[in-house]
Amino acid sequence: MPKHETPLLDQLESGPWPSFVSEIKRQSEARHQKQNEVEYQIPVDVCDDVLGVLEMSYNDGTCHWKHGGIVGVFGYGGGVIGRYCDQPDKFPGVAHFHTVRVNQPAGKYYTTEYLRQLCDLWDFRGSGLTNMHGSTGDIVLLGTRTEQLEEIFGVLTHEMNQDLGGSGSNLRTPACCLGESRCEFACYDTQELCYQLTMEYQDELHRPAFPYKFKFKFDGCPNGCVASIARSDMSFIGTWRDEIRIDQEAVAAYIGGELKPNAGAHADGEWGPFDIQKEVIDLCPSQCMSLEDGKLVIDNKECVRCMHCINTMPRALRIGNDRGLSILVGAKAPILDGAQMSSLLVPFIKVEPPYDEIKEVIENVWDWWMEEGKNRERLGETIKRLSFQKLLEVTGIKPMPQHVQEPRHNPYIFWKEEEVPGGWQRDIKEFRKLHQR
Amino acid sequence: MAVVEFKGKKFEVDEDGFLQRFEDWCPEWVEYVKESEGIKEITEDHQKVIDFLQDYYKKNGIAPMVRILSKVTGYKLKQIYELFPSGPGKGACKMAGLPKPTGCV
Ligand code: HEM
Ligand code: HEM
Ligand code: SF4
Ligand code: SF4
C-alpha cells in the first residue's frame, strides 16, 4: 500500500517510454522490503514522500521546495545543492532533500564495480534516487540529509578516490564528448584535456573565487556532441588546418550505392539512391567541392571545416592530420542580458601536453574577468560590456577577420589617443585662429 | 523557524543555521556558531573578516564579492578557508549574521 495516493503521477506509468514514476515506486518498494539489507540513514519512506510532494505539485501547479539552501562540506564552497520541502509535516521523508554533485569521469565510461560501490553508498546514506547525469555532466545524487554530507564525502574520497563536482560562483565540472575513445572525427583527446584541466583547476572548482559561474566543455570536432558552443563560458572545439583526406575508392563506393550515406542514419526514410552532387557538393556551405572525372576534389583553402561532407561519407572523407582546437568564449543562458553562444577567440591552437598554451589563454581570461567582472556577471556579459577588443588585449591576441562574422555597420568607432596624430589635447584658441565664431 | 538559546540569548534561525535578522547578531552568536563551522577559537583574523563583512553589509546592503573581501582584509581565499573551513559564504557570512547567500549555488 503506497503511503500517498498519486492518481496524476500514476498516469505517467503508461506509454512506451521508461517511466520515472514506475522507477521511483520500485525504489520505494525496495527500501520498504529492505532488499538491500542496509540500515538506512535517512527516512526509509523518502521515495514515497518524493512522489507525495510531486503529486501535490501536479495538483496545485506549484513547486514545494523552499527557496535556496546553503549546505556543504568543510574545505569546499560548493558541490552540494541544499533543498528543504515547504511541507515538512506532510512529507517528513523529504524535509531535507539535498543534491550532491559528484564529478563524473570524462566521457562517462564506467565499470559496474564503481557504480555498484556508488549505489551501495547512496542506498545507505541517501534516497537511492539519482540523475545520470546533470546537464553540466556531474553524477547527481538526489536527496539526502545534512548530517549525511560529511559522511558521504568521507566515503567518496577515502574509499572511492572520488571527488565532488562544482557549484556556485566558480569553475563548474568540465565535460567532454567521448572523443578519440570511439569517434573517428575527434581532432584531439577530449577526455584527456578535460581530465587534465579538471585536475589543474581543482581549487577554482571547489572554492568559489569568481564573479560568477564558469564552465569548460570539450568537443572533439565541430559536430559539438557536448554542445560546448552553447553551454560553456569557454568552449574547446577540435579542428584541423590541412587537407581533408579523400579515399577515392570509397567515394566511388558511395556513388555506386555499396556504402550508405551518413552511415545509414536516414535508412528509415524514402530518400532515394545517394546523389553525391545533391547531398554533398551542392550542400557544401563554401561551395568548394566538385566532381572531376568521377573523382571528388576539395579546395581546402576555402573549406570551413563544417563537417558536412565528412558526416555524409565517413568512410571516404577523413579529418586532416594537422589537428588542434579552436577556443570560443562567452556562451550563456538568457539571464540577465540575453542568451549567447560562444564567440571565436583563438582560431587554432595545438593540443599538446602539458597544454601550457591553452592554460595561458584560460588564465589570461580569468585574470581579467576576476578583476573586471561585476557581481554575477557571466564572461559573455563582461565581453559585451567592456568589448571584445578588450578581451583581445588582455589575452594578447591580435584582431583578425576570423574574429567577426561581419564588420560593424555603425560608425561609433573608438580610437586610442596614441593612434591619432596630435592626441586629444586641443586648444580652442588655436582652432579659432582659423575659424571665426 | 527554529529558535536556539545560547548563554541566555535567543536567536531565530533557518534550516541552514543562518540568522533570520541581522539585528539579532551579538558576539554570543559567533561563539554559538563556531563549532558547527569547524572553528575552535575565534582569533583576531576571524574577527577582522567578520567585522569587515558587517561593515560592508551595513553600508551596501549586500555581502561583498569574494575578490573584495580578499582585497580589503588582505587574506587570500586559501587563508579564508583556513579560517572558515566552509568558506566565506556558509562560514564567515553566517557567523557575521548576514543573510543566507542566494542564487544558483
Ligand atoms: C537564478 C538561478 C538559477 C539559474 C539561472 C540556473 C541555471 C542553470 C543552468 C543554465 C543549468 C544548466 C547548466 C548546463 O547545462 O551546463 C543549471 C543546472 C542545474 N541547476 Fe540551476 N540555476 C539556478 C538555480 C538553481 C537552484 C536554486 C538549484 C537547486 C536548488 C539549481 C539546481 C541545478 C541543478 C541540479 C543543475 C544540474 C547540475 C548539473 O548538471 O550538474 N539551480 N542551472
Ligand atoms: C564635416 C561636416 C560634418 C560632420 C563631421 C558632421 C557630423 C555629424 C555627426 C557626428 C552627427 C551626429 C550623428 C548622430 O548622433 O547620429 C551629425 C548629425 C547631423 N548633421 Fe552633421 N556633420 C557635418 C556636416 C553637416 C551639415 C553640413 C549639415 C546640414 C547642412 C549637417 C546636418 C546634420 C543633421 C540634421 C544631423 C542630425 C541628424 C539626425 O539626428 O538624424 N551636418 N552630424
Ligand atoms: S564532437 Fe565530434 S569528435 Fe566528439 S563525439 Fe561528436 S562527432 Fe565525435
Ligand atoms: S567540411 Fe564543409 S566546407 Fe569543408 S568541404 Fe566539407 S562540406 Fe565543404
Tab-separated table of C-alpha atoms in Angstrom, chain A residues 3 7 29 37 97 104 115 117 131 150 186 212 224 249 301 303-304 306 349 407 410 413:
chain	number	residue	atom	x	y	z
A	3	LYS	CA	1.992	5.937	1.517
A	7	PRO	CA	-3.555	9.422	-9.259
A	29	GLU	CA	9.344	-0.855	-2.699
A	37	GLU	CA	19.846	-5.192	3.783
A	97	PHE	CA	16.447	16.758	0.225
A	104	GLN	CA	31.950	12.159	-13.376
A	115	LEU	CA	28.672	2.045	-9.996
A	117	GLN	CA	30.039	0.906	-4.924
A	131	ASN	CA	20.222	11.858	-12.036
A	150	GLU	CA	30.370	14.755	5.510
A	186	ALA	CA	37.893	13.538	-32.937
A	212	TYR	CA	30.006	34.142	-11.227
A	224	GLY	CA	29.520	19.568	-30.937
A	249	GLU	CA	37.663	4.252	-53.952
A	301	LYS	CA	41.679	26.657	-48.518
A	303	CYS	CA	36.706	24.803	-46.698
A	304	VAL	CA	35.268	25.998	-43.386
A	306	CYS	CA	31.758	22.364	-41.260
A	349	ILE	CA	45.841	26.085	-31.139
A	407	PRO	CA	32.290	44.053	-39.639
A	410	ASN	CA	27.755	51.681	-37.234
A	413	ILE	CA	34.424	53.836	-33.549
